[in-house]
Coordinates of C-alpha atoms and ligand atoms in Angstrom, one line a residue:
M92 CA 87.0 245.9 -86.4
C93 CA 88.8 242.2 -85.7
G94 CA 89.8 242.2 -82.3
I95 CA 93.8 241.2 -81.9
V96 CA 95.2 240.3 -78.2
G97 CA 98.4 238.6 -77.4
F98 CA 100.6 237.4 -74.1
T99 CA 103.7 236.3 -73.3
G100 CA 104.3 235.5 -69.7
T101 CA 104.3 232.8 -67.0
K102 CA 100.8 231.6 -67.6
D103 CA 98.8 229.5 -69.9
A104 CA 99.1 231.5 -73.1
A105 CA 95.9 229.6 -74.9
Q106 CA 93.3 230.5 -72.3
T107 CA 94.3 234.0 -71.4
V108 CA 94.3 235.1 -75.3
Y109 CA 91.0 233.1 -75.4
E110 CA 89.6 235.0 -72.5
G111 CA 90.8 238.1 -74.2
L112 CA 89.4 237.6 -77.4
K113 CA 85.9 237.0 -75.7
R114 CA 86.0 240.4 -74.4
L115 CA 87.2 242.1 -78.1
E116 CA 84.6 240.0 -79.8
Y117 CA 82.3 243.3 -80.5
R118 CA 85.0 244.4 -82.7
G119 CA 84.0 241.4 -84.9
Y120 CA 82.4 237.8 -85.0
D121 CA 82.9 236.1 -87.7
S122 CA 85.6 233.9 -87.5
A123 CA 88.5 233.4 -84.6
G124 CA 91.9 231.9 -83.8
V125 CA 94.9 231.4 -81.6
A126 CA 98.2 230.6 -82.0
V127 CA 100.6 229.5 -79.2
M128 CA 104.3 228.5 -78.9
S129 CA 104.9 225.6 -77.6
G130 CA 108.6 224.0 -77.5
G131 CA 109.8 226.7 -80.1
E132 CA 107.1 225.5 -82.6
I133 CA 104.0 227.8 -83.2
N134 CA 100.5 225.5 -83.2
V135 CA 97.3 227.4 -84.7
V136 CA 93.8 226.6 -83.9
K137 CA 91.2 228.8 -86.2
K138 CA 87.7 228.8 -87.2
R139 CA 84.8 230.3 -88.7
G140 CA 82.2 231.5 -86.1
R141 CA 82.5 233.0 -82.6
V142 CA 85.4 232.7 -80.1
S143 CA 83.4 230.3 -78.3
G144 CA 83.5 227.8 -81.1
L145 CA 87.5 227.3 -80.5
G146 CA 86.6 226.6 -77.1
G147 CA 87.7 222.5 -76.7
E148 CA 90.5 222.9 -79.4
I149 CA 92.4 225.6 -77.7
L150 CA 93.0 223.4 -75.0
G151 CA 95.4 221.3 -76.6
L152 CA 97.7 224.4 -77.4
H153 CA 100.3 224.5 -74.4
G154 CA 102.8 227.1 -74.0
N155 CA 103.4 230.6 -72.5
T156 CA 103.2 233.0 -75.6
G157 CA 100.4 233.5 -77.8
I158 CA 98.3 235.8 -80.2
G159 CA 94.7 235.8 -81.2
H160 CA 92.3 237.2 -83.1
T161 CA 88.3 237.7 -83.6
R162 CA 87.7 239.0 -87.3
W163 CA 85.4 241.0 -89.2
A164 CA 85.6 240.2 -92.6
T165 CA 87.0 242.8 -95.4
H166 CA 88.9 240.9 -97.9
G167 CA 87.9 236.9 -98.1
E168 CA 84.4 235.7 -96.4
P169 CA 84.3 234.3 -93.5
S170 CA 85.8 230.6 -93.6
D171 CA 88.2 228.8 -91.5
I172 CA 91.1 229.3 -94.2
N173 CA 90.3 233.1 -94.2
A174 CA 90.5 233.2 -90.5
H175 CA 93.6 234.5 -88.8
P176 CA 96.3 234.1 -87.5
H177 CA 98.1 233.7 -90.9
S178 CA 101.3 231.8 -90.9
S179 CA 104.4 231.5 -94.0
G180 CA 107.8 229.9 -93.0
R181 CA 108.5 230.3 -89.3
F182 CA 106.3 233.5 -88.8
T183 CA 102.4 233.6 -87.4
L184 CA 100.6 236.8 -87.3
V185 CA 97.4 238.5 -86.9
H186 CA 96.1 241.7 -88.3
N187 CA 93.5 244.4 -87.7
G188 CA 93.0 246.7 -90.5
I189 CA 93.1 246.7 -94.3
I190 CA 96.5 246.4 -96.4
E191 CA 95.3 248.6 -99.6
N192 CA 98.1 247.3 -101.9
F193 CA 98.0 243.7 -101.4
A194 CA 97.4 242.8 -104.9
E195 CA 100.4 245.2 -105.9
L196 CA 102.7 243.6 -103.8
K197 CA 101.7 239.9 -104.0
E198 CA 102.1 240.5 -108.0
K199 CA 105.5 242.2 -107.6
F200 CA 106.9 239.7 -104.7
F201 CA 105.2 236.7 -105.4
P202 CA 103.7 236.5 -109.3
N203 CA 103.5 232.7 -109.5
T204 CA 102.7 231.8 -105.9
A205 CA 99.1 230.5 -105.1
F206 CA 98.2 231.9 -101.7
V207 CA 96.4 230.0 -99.2
S208 CA 93.6 232.7 -98.3
Q209 CA 91.7 235.3 -100.2
T210 CA 92.5 237.8 -97.0
D211 CA 94.7 240.9 -97.5
S212 CA 96.7 240.0 -94.5
E213 CA 98.4 237.0 -95.6
I214 CA 100.9 239.1 -97.8
I215 CA 102.3 240.8 -94.8
V216 CA 103.5 237.1 -93.3
R217 CA 104.8 236.1 -96.5
L218 CA 106.6 239.3 -96.9
I219 CA 107.8 238.9 -93.5
D220 CA 109.2 235.5 -93.8
K221 CA 110.9 236.4 -97.2
F222 CA 112.9 239.6 -96.1
F223 CA 113.7 237.5 -92.7
D224 CA 117.3 237.4 -93.0
G225 CA 117.8 236.7 -88.8
N226 CA 116.3 239.7 -87.2
A227 CA 112.7 239.5 -86.8
L228 CA 112.0 243.0 -85.9
A229 CA 113.9 244.5 -89.1
A230 CA 111.8 242.2 -91.3
V231 CA 108.8 243.5 -89.6
A232 CA 110.1 247.2 -90.1
K233 CA 110.9 246.3 -93.7
V234 CA 107.6 245.0 -94.4
S235 CA 105.7 247.7 -92.5
A236 CA 107.3 250.4 -94.8
L237 CA 106.0 248.7 -98.1
L238 CA 102.4 248.7 -96.6
K239 CA 99.5 251.1 -97.7
G240 CA 96.3 251.1 -95.4
S241 CA 96.0 250.3 -91.9
Y242 CA 97.3 247.7 -89.7
A243 CA 98.3 246.7 -86.0
L244 CA 99.9 243.6 -86.5
A245 CA 101.0 240.9 -83.7
V246 CA 103.7 238.7 -84.9
M247 CA 105.3 235.4 -83.2
C248 CA 108.5 233.8 -84.8
T249 CA 109.3 230.4 -83.9
G250 CA 111.8 230.0 -81.3
F251 CA 111.3 233.6 -80.1
E252 CA 109.3 233.6 -76.8
G253 CA 107.9 236.9 -77.0
I254 CA 105.4 239.2 -79.6
I255 CA 106.5 241.9 -82.2
V256 CA 104.0 244.5 -82.5
V257 CA 103.7 247.3 -85.3
K258 CA 100.5 249.7 -85.7
Y259 CA 99.4 252.0 -88.4
K260 CA 95.8 253.7 -88.2
S261 CA 94.6 250.5 -86.3
P262 CA 94.6 250.7 -82.6
A263 CA 96.7 249.1 -80.4
V264 CA 97.7 249.0 -76.8
V265 CA 100.7 247.3 -74.7
G266 CA 99.3 246.0 -71.2
Y267 CA 101.8 245.5 -68.2
G268 CA 100.5 242.7 -65.9
T269 CA 102.2 240.8 -62.9
D270 CA 102.4 237.5 -64.8
G271 CA 103.5 239.0 -68.1
N272 CA 103.0 241.5 -70.6
Y273 CA 99.9 241.6 -73.0
I274 CA 99.1 243.4 -76.4
A275 CA 95.3 244.2 -77.3
S276 CA 93.3 246.3 -79.7
D277 CA 92.1 248.4 -76.5
C278 CA 92.1 248.7 -73.1
P279 CA 89.1 246.8 -71.8
A280 CA 90.6 243.8 -73.3
L281 CA 92.9 244.3 -70.4
A282 CA 90.6 245.4 -67.6
G283 CA 91.7 243.5 -64.5
L284 CA 94.6 242.0 -66.1
C285 CA 96.9 245.4 -66.4
K286 CA 96.8 248.2 -63.9
E287 CA 99.1 250.2 -66.4
I288 CA 99.3 250.5 -70.5
S289 CA 101.3 252.3 -73.1
V290 CA 99.4 253.4 -76.2
L291 CA 101.6 252.7 -79.4
E292 CA 101.3 255.7 -82.1
D293 CA 101.2 255.5 -86.0
G294 CA 104.5 254.0 -86.9
D295 CA 105.9 252.4 -83.3
L296 CA 107.1 248.8 -83.3
A297 CA 107.1 247.2 -79.8
V298 CA 108.7 243.9 -78.9
I299 CA 106.7 242.3 -75.6
T300 CA 108.8 239.6 -73.7
P301 CA 107.7 238.0 -70.5
S302 CA 110.0 240.6 -68.8
E303 CA 110.0 243.6 -70.7
V304 CA 108.6 246.0 -73.3
K305 CA 110.9 247.6 -76.1
F306 CA 109.2 250.6 -78.6
Y307 CA 111.2 251.4 -81.5
G308 CA 110.6 253.8 -84.3
G309 CA 110.8 252.4 -87.9
D310 CA 114.1 253.3 -88.1
L311 CA 114.4 250.6 -85.2
K312 CA 116.0 253.4 -82.7
E313 CA 114.3 252.5 -79.3
I314 CA 111.8 255.2 -78.5
R315 CA 110.2 255.9 -74.9
R316 CA 106.4 255.3 -74.8
V317 CA 104.7 256.7 -71.4
K318 CA 102.7 254.3 -69.1
K319 CA 99.3 255.4 -68.3
R320 CA 96.4 254.0 -65.9
N321 CA 94.3 251.3 -67.7
H322 CA 90.9 253.0 -66.2
A323 CA 89.0 250.1 -67.8
I324 CA 87.6 248.1 -64.7
S325 CA 86.5 244.4 -65.4
A326 CA 83.3 244.7 -63.0
A327 CA 82.4 247.2 -66.2
L328 CA 82.2 244.1 -68.3
D329 CA 79.8 242.3 -66.2
L330 CA 76.6 241.5 -67.5
C331 CA 74.6 242.6 -63.9
G332 CA 72.3 240.0 -64.5
C333 CA 70.9 241.3 -67.7
P334 CA 70.7 238.5 -70.7
Y335 CA 72.4 241.1 -73.2
Y336 CA 74.6 244.0 -72.9
M337 CA 72.4 246.1 -74.5
L338 CA 69.8 246.2 -71.9
K339 CA 72.2 246.5 -69.5
E340 CA 73.5 249.5 -71.4
I341 CA 70.3 251.4 -71.7
R342 CA 69.8 250.9 -67.9
E343 CA 73.2 252.7 -67.9
N344 CA 72.0 255.8 -69.7
A345 CA 71.3 257.6 -66.5
A346 CA 75.0 257.1 -65.2
A347 CA 76.4 258.1 -68.7
V348 CA 74.8 261.2 -68.5
K349 CA 75.3 261.8 -64.8
A350 CA 78.9 261.0 -65.2
T351 CA 79.5 263.1 -68.7
V352 CA 77.8 266.4 -66.5
K353 CA 80.3 265.9 -63.8
A354 CA 82.9 265.3 -66.1
F355 CA 82.5 268.3 -68.5
S356 CA 83.3 270.5 -65.8
S357 CA 87.0 269.7 -66.2
V358 CA 87.2 270.9 -69.4
K359 CA 84.8 274.0 -69.4
K360 CA 87.9 276.3 -69.5
N361 CA 90.1 274.6 -72.4
L362 CA 86.9 274.5 -74.5
K363 CA 85.7 278.0 -74.1
A364 CA 89.1 279.0 -75.3
A365 CA 89.1 277.0 -78.3
L366 CA 86.2 278.5 -79.3
V367 CA 86.7 282.0 -79.3
G368 CA 86.7 283.4 -82.8
V369 CA 84.8 280.5 -83.8
N370 CA 81.8 281.5 -86.3
R371 CA 80.8 278.2 -87.8
V372 CA 80.8 274.6 -86.0
I373 CA 80.8 271.7 -88.1
I374 CA 79.8 268.0 -86.0
T375 CA 80.8 265.3 -87.7
G376 CA 80.9 261.4 -86.9
C377 CA 79.6 258.2 -88.3
G378 CA 76.3 256.1 -87.4
T379 CA 74.9 257.1 -84.3
A380 CA 77.7 259.6 -83.6
Y381 CA 76.3 261.2 -86.4
N382 CA 72.9 261.4 -85.3
S383 CA 74.3 263.0 -82.0
G384 CA 75.4 265.7 -84.6
L385 CA 72.3 266.2 -85.7
I386 CA 70.6 267.1 -82.5
A387 CA 74.0 269.1 -81.6
K388 CA 73.5 271.4 -84.8
R389 CA 70.0 272.0 -83.5
Y390 CA 71.3 273.0 -79.9
I391 CA 74.0 275.1 -81.5
E392 CA 71.8 277.0 -84.0
S393 CA 69.2 277.6 -81.4
F394 CA 71.0 278.4 -78.6
A395 CA 74.2 280.4 -80.0
H396 CA 72.8 281.5 -83.1
I397 CA 76.1 280.1 -84.7
P398 CA 75.8 278.2 -88.3
A399 CA 76.2 274.8 -87.5
E400 CA 76.2 271.7 -89.8
A401 CA 75.9 268.1 -89.2
E402 CA 78.3 266.1 -91.6
I403 CA 78.7 262.5 -91.9
A404 CA 82.2 261.9 -91.9
G405 CA 83.1 259.3 -94.5
E406 CA 81.4 262.2 -97.0
F407 CA 82.9 265.3 -95.1
R408 CA 86.4 264.2 -95.7
Y409 CA 86.3 263.6 -99.2
K410 CA 84.0 266.4 -100.8
N411 CA 86.7 269.0 -100.2
P412 CA 85.1 270.9 -97.5
V413 CA 85.1 274.9 -96.9
V414 CA 86.8 274.7 -93.4
G415 CA 89.3 277.5 -91.9
S416 CA 90.4 279.2 -89.1
G417 CA 86.9 280.2 -87.7
T418 CA 85.4 276.9 -87.7
A419 CA 85.4 274.7 -85.0
V420 CA 85.0 270.8 -85.9
I421 CA 83.4 268.7 -83.5
A422 CA 84.3 265.3 -84.2
V423 CA 81.9 262.7 -82.4
S424 CA 83.2 258.9 -81.9
Q425 CA 82.2 256.5 -78.7
S426 CA 85.6 254.7 -79.6
G427 CA 87.4 257.4 -80.9
E428 CA 88.9 255.1 -83.8
T429 CA 86.6 255.3 -86.1
A430 CA 88.7 255.6 -89.5
D431 CA 86.4 258.1 -91.2
T432 CA 85.7 260.2 -88.2
V433 CA 89.6 260.2 -87.2
G434 CA 90.5 261.1 -91.1
A435 CA 87.8 264.0 -90.9
A436 CA 89.3 265.5 -87.9
E437 CA 92.9 265.2 -89.1
L438 CA 91.9 267.1 -92.5
S439 CA 90.1 269.6 -90.3
K440 CA 93.3 270.4 -88.5
S441 CA 95.3 270.9 -91.5
L442 CA 93.1 273.1 -93.1
G443 CA 93.1 275.2 -89.9
A444 CA 89.9 274.1 -87.7
K445 CA 89.9 273.8 -83.9
V446 CA 89.2 270.2 -83.5
I447 CA 87.3 269.4 -80.7
A448 CA 86.8 265.5 -79.8
V449 CA 83.9 264.2 -78.2
T450 CA 84.4 260.9 -77.4
N451 CA 84.4 257.6 -74.6
A452 CA 87.5 256.3 -74.9
P453 CA 90.3 258.8 -73.3
Y454 CA 93.6 257.3 -75.2
S455 CA 92.2 256.8 -78.5
A456 CA 93.3 258.3 -81.7
L457 CA 90.9 261.3 -81.6
T458 CA 92.0 262.5 -78.6
R459 CA 95.4 262.6 -79.8
I460 CA 94.2 265.0 -82.8
A461 CA 92.0 266.8 -81.0
D462 CA 92.6 270.4 -79.7
V463 CA 90.2 269.8 -76.9
V464 CA 88.3 266.6 -75.8
V465 CA 85.0 266.8 -74.2
P466 CA 84.5 263.4 -72.4
V467 CA 81.7 261.4 -72.8
E468 CA 81.7 259.5 -69.3
A469 CA 79.5 256.2 -70.6
G470 CA 81.9 253.6 -69.8
P471 CA 82.7 250.5 -72.1
E472 CA 80.2 249.8 -74.4
I473 CA 80.3 246.5 -75.6
C474 CA 77.1 245.9 -77.7
V475 CA 77.6 246.9 -80.9
A476 CA 74.7 248.8 -81.1
A477 CA 75.4 252.2 -79.5
T478 CA 73.0 253.3 -76.7
K479 CA 74.1 254.9 -73.5
S480 CA 77.5 256.5 -75.4
Y481 CA 74.4 258.7 -77.7
T482 CA 72.8 259.7 -74.4
G483 CA 76.2 260.5 -73.1
Q484 CA 77.2 262.2 -76.7
I485 CA 74.0 264.3 -76.4
A486 CA 74.3 265.7 -73.0
A487 CA 78.3 266.7 -73.8
L488 CA 76.9 268.4 -77.0
Y489 CA 74.1 270.0 -74.9
L490 CA 76.7 271.4 -72.6
T491 CA 79.1 272.5 -75.5
A492 CA 76.4 274.5 -76.8
C493 CA 75.1 276.2 -73.7
L494 CA 79.1 276.9 -72.9
I495 CA 79.2 278.6 -76.2
C496 CA 76.3 281.2 -75.7
G497 CA 76.5 281.1 -71.5
R498 CA 73.2 279.4 -71.5
D499 CA 71.8 278.2 -68.2
S500 CA 72.3 274.4 -68.5
S501 CA 71.2 273.2 -65.1
E502 CA 68.1 271.7 -66.2
I503 CA 70.3 268.3 -67.0
N504 CA 70.9 267.6 -63.5
S505 CA 67.1 266.4 -63.3
L506 CA 67.6 264.3 -66.4
P507 CA 69.3 261.3 -64.9
E508 CA 66.6 260.6 -62.7
L509 CA 64.0 261.2 -65.5
I510 CA 65.9 258.8 -67.8
N511 CA 66.0 256.2 -65.4
S512 CA 62.2 256.4 -65.1
T513 CA 61.9 255.8 -68.8
V514 CA 63.9 252.9 -68.9
E515 CA 61.8 251.1 -65.7
H516 CA 58.6 252.4 -66.8
T517 CA 58.1 252.9 -70.1
D518 CA 56.0 250.0 -71.9
I519 CA 57.1 249.6 -75.3
N520 CA 55.8 245.5 -75.7
S521 CA 52.9 246.0 -77.5
L522 CA 54.4 248.3 -80.0
A523 CA 57.5 245.9 -80.1
Q524 CA 55.2 243.0 -80.9
I525 CA 53.5 245.5 -83.7
C526 CA 57.0 246.1 -85.3
A527 CA 58.1 242.7 -85.4
S528 CA 55.5 241.6 -87.5
A529 CA 55.8 244.8 -89.6
N530 CA 57.1 245.0 -93.4
G531 CA 58.7 248.2 -92.5
V532 CA 59.0 250.9 -89.6
Y533 CA 59.0 254.8 -90.0
F534 CA 60.2 256.9 -87.2
L535 CA 58.5 260.4 -87.9
G536 CA 59.2 263.5 -85.8
R537 CA 60.4 267.3 -86.2
D538 CA 63.2 269.4 -85.5
L539 CA 64.5 267.4 -82.4
D540 CA 62.6 264.6 -83.0
Y541 CA 63.3 263.9 -86.5
A542 CA 66.9 263.8 -85.1
V543 CA 66.0 261.0 -82.5
A544 CA 63.6 259.5 -85.5
V545 CA 66.9 259.0 -87.3
E546 CA 68.6 256.9 -84.4
G547 CA 65.6 254.9 -83.6
S548 CA 65.2 253.7 -87.0
L549 CA 69.1 252.9 -87.1
K550 CA 68.9 251.3 -83.7
L551 CA 65.7 249.0 -84.8
K552 CA 67.1 248.6 -88.2
E553 CA 70.7 247.6 -87.3
I554 CA 69.6 244.8 -84.4
T555 CA 66.2 243.7 -86.0
Y556 CA 67.1 243.5 -89.7
I557 CA 63.5 245.0 -90.1
Q558 CA 63.4 247.8 -93.0
S559 CA 63.1 251.2 -91.5
E560 CA 63.6 255.0 -92.0
G561 CA 63.8 257.8 -89.9
Y562 CA 62.2 260.9 -91.6
P563 CA 61.1 264.5 -91.0
A564 CA 57.4 264.4 -90.1
G565 CA 56.3 267.1 -92.8
E566 CA 58.3 265.2 -95.4
L567 CA 55.8 262.3 -95.5
K568 CA 53.5 263.7 -97.8
H569 CA 56.6 264.3 -100.3
G570 CA 57.1 260.8 -100.8
T571 CA 57.5 258.6 -98.4
L572 CA 53.7 258.2 -97.8
A573 CA 53.6 256.1 -101.0
L574 CA 55.1 253.3 -98.9
I575 CA 52.6 253.6 -95.9
G576 CA 50.0 250.2 -96.0
E577 CA 48.7 248.2 -93.7
D578 CA 52.0 246.3 -93.2
K579 CA 53.9 249.5 -92.4
V580 CA 54.2 251.0 -88.8
A581 CA 54.9 254.7 -88.4
V582 CA 56.4 255.7 -84.7
V583 CA 55.9 259.4 -84.4
L584 CA 57.8 261.1 -81.4
I585 CA 56.3 264.1 -80.1
T586 CA 58.3 266.1 -77.5
D587 CA 57.6 269.8 -78.6
K588 CA 54.5 271.5 -77.9
E589 CA 55.2 273.9 -80.2
L590 CA 55.2 271.3 -82.6
A591 CA 52.7 268.9 -81.6
A592 CA 49.7 269.8 -83.6
K593 CA 51.9 269.7 -87.0
S594 CA 53.4 266.2 -86.0
E595 CA 49.8 265.0 -85.6
N596 CA 49.2 265.6 -88.9
A597 CA 51.4 263.0 -89.9
V598 CA 49.7 260.3 -87.7
E599 CA 46.2 261.2 -89.3
Q600 CA 48.0 261.1 -93.0
V601 CA 49.1 257.7 -91.9
L602 CA 45.7 256.5 -90.3
S603 CA 44.0 257.6 -93.2
R604 CA 46.3 255.1 -95.6
H605 CA 45.4 252.4 -93.2
G606 CA 49.1 252.1 -91.8
K607 CA 49.6 251.5 -88.0
V608 CA 50.8 254.1 -85.9
A609 CA 51.9 254.6 -82.3
V610 CA 53.4 258.1 -80.6
I611 CA 55.8 258.2 -78.0
T612 CA 55.3 261.8 -76.2
N613 CA 55.3 263.7 -73.4
V614 CA 53.1 266.6 -74.4
A615 CA 50.0 266.1 -72.3
E616 CA 47.6 267.5 -74.8
C617 CA 48.9 265.3 -77.5
A618 CA 48.3 262.3 -75.3
E619 CA 44.9 263.8 -74.8
R620 CA 43.9 264.2 -78.1
L621 CA 45.3 260.8 -79.7
S622 CA 44.8 258.4 -76.5
G623 CA 42.0 256.0 -77.8
R624 CA 42.6 256.5 -81.3
V625 CA 46.4 255.0 -81.3
P626 CA 48.8 253.6 -79.1
V627 CA 50.0 256.3 -77.4
I628 CA 53.9 255.8 -75.2
P629 CA 54.1 258.3 -72.7
I630 CA 57.5 259.5 -71.3
P631 CA 58.2 261.9 -68.4
A632 CA 58.0 265.7 -69.1
C633 CA 60.9 267.9 -69.4
S634 CA 61.7 270.6 -71.6
A635 CA 61.8 269.8 -75.5
E636 CA 65.5 270.8 -75.6
L637 CA 66.3 268.1 -73.2
S638 CA 63.4 265.4 -74.4
P639 CA 66.1 263.5 -77.0
L640 CA 67.6 262.1 -73.7
L641 CA 64.3 260.6 -72.8
S642 CA 63.1 259.6 -76.3
A643 CA 66.5 258.2 -77.3
A644 CA 65.8 255.7 -74.2
A645 CA 62.4 255.0 -75.3
V646 CA 63.4 254.2 -79.0
Q647 CA 66.3 251.9 -77.8
L648 CA 63.8 249.7 -75.6
L649 CA 61.7 249.7 -78.6
A650 CA 64.7 248.0 -80.8
Y651 CA 65.9 246.0 -78.0
R652 CA 62.4 244.4 -77.2
T653 CA 61.4 243.9 -81.3
A654 CA 65.0 242.2 -81.6
I655 CA 64.3 240.0 -78.5
I656 CA 60.7 239.0 -80.0
L657 CA 62.4 237.9 -83.4
K658 CA 65.0 236.2 -81.6
R659 CA 68.1 238.4 -83.1
D660 CA 71.0 238.8 -80.9
P661 CA 71.0 242.5 -80.1
D662 CA 74.8 242.4 -79.0
K663 CA 76.2 241.0 -82.0
P664 CA 73.8 241.7 -85.1
R665 CA 74.9 240.1 -88.4
N666 CA 77.5 241.7 -90.9
L667 CA 78.4 244.8 -88.0
A668 CA 81.1 245.1 -85.8
K669 CA 81.4 247.9 -83.3
S670 CA 84.7 249.7 -83.6
V671 CA 85.0 250.3 -87.4
T672 CA 88.7 251.5 -87.9
V673 CA 88.5 250.4 -91.6
E674 CA 87.0 252.7 -94.5
Ligands
M6R4 O1 82.9 254.4 -82.4 P1 81.9 255.6 -83.3 O2 81.2 256.0 -82.2 O3 82.6 256.4 -84.1 O4 81.1 254.5 -84.2 C1 80.4 255.5 -85.0 C2 79.1 253.7 -85.7 O5 80.1 253.0 -86.3 C3 78.5 253.4 -84.5 O6 77.7 254.6 -83.9 C4 77.4 252.8 -85.3 O7 76.7 253.1 -86.3 C5 76.7 251.8 -84.2 N1 76.3 250.5 -84.6 C6 75.0 252.1 -84.2 O8 74.6 251.6 -83.2

């Protein structure tokens, strides 16, 4: 949700910032810009389009201090004018977040001024310039106190060889390099550049110069922020010969599950302690993270017989939820920065619930709220569509459910090999061809298969733009069947022997209405019954409860292959960004 980056030091700032922006592009990619200080003056290049579109022009920016931005538009269409940085007088800034009171502030302080852009960000730089009385840090602090919403800002001031940073509800980290100091939205942007980072807390300001970094509270008193190891390594950002990150990350599903299982042992004790006295569990998240919650709900209820609900974080936090001291809220988020998930966790904590974070981002906002953090060890996930983080989440949630009731979880140790086999040997190309020419794809399943069906549908629609829904197989005849016809495809997931015959009914119902239907299954009897009648995509056999780890890989591959056939960019689907730090 917009990436910001900045550098001040001894090397070329434009190139450094440009490289940083390319790493952050998954946060937004509708426009980009760079500002560099040269001879005390700030020069800006910004444009609609991807970061690479800046290429030639930024070569004309010379200097050692610079900031940059890659945008996901909220206020104001993607355009050259609305691209960041924005400038006013002696100040230039980049902003990640949303200023909810920008219209009131404009009305109050600039009633008769025509702004250059349609963004909510321009008001910030205008106000900083207005309040500047010789102390840039004081002006930034004063303006921050007026802002409502979320912001991570990197601000440059003419004549000052450094960057002022302020953060509130949007992420920002400072990095300590050998050739200067950095600011970025997240740690992977600093991989290979900074071994150590400091994470800014809400309300923090920082002043970064080539030789030092100082932190301040809103009252401008100096504060300390600890240095932490930057775990992100640049090799993890390599495509490893794959044409897209999505394929690379699907191939890393097995490693994500393996590493997550290994890391779980380190949190078992604290997790067990946090769950004492819990008689109800709510799993919350957004998008794919919510979909992993659908699986967790089933695990917790069927293994531990504890009532469990999966709640979409953006709904949960505004519905006056019934949450109390006997409730554990498991907040699931790859980035740990999703505004609604962080908000839901904060609310739950204030209501007395135990908050457990399941996240792939160890220094994220969610980890600072949670009583216990269950790590997902998927490594950096660059593709906007979540893949390996989803299977990592399923593994973490499976182990959590097993821990609650003391259930044996050892079968999961054999899953990485089966996931690899699914990724390497599942022949999904013919089904992808069928989906690519369809006018709608329905993913159907029962129980855990239904949960994966919802995720399969999200994956397909977000990277191919084909209309798609995930439905419980039994619900088909209660409405959705009306949509089935020759131009529609139903993909039925069947991985539970006990429910196979029931789900096969859905196959028959679609066939009878001349819809196209294919089955992804690891139930041998089901494959036998349907072979020759409909395309059957076999995946390896394992218990029904762990089959989501295999069927997930299969539906991810299906979405990926379909996107490739349709010549879509699976890594950067239209209108989306990876880390949704605004509401
Ligand atoms: O970082 P998070 O896991 O909190 O992100 C939640 C969703 O924005 C994310 O899963 C989104 O739905 C993905 N694009 C799905 O592939």
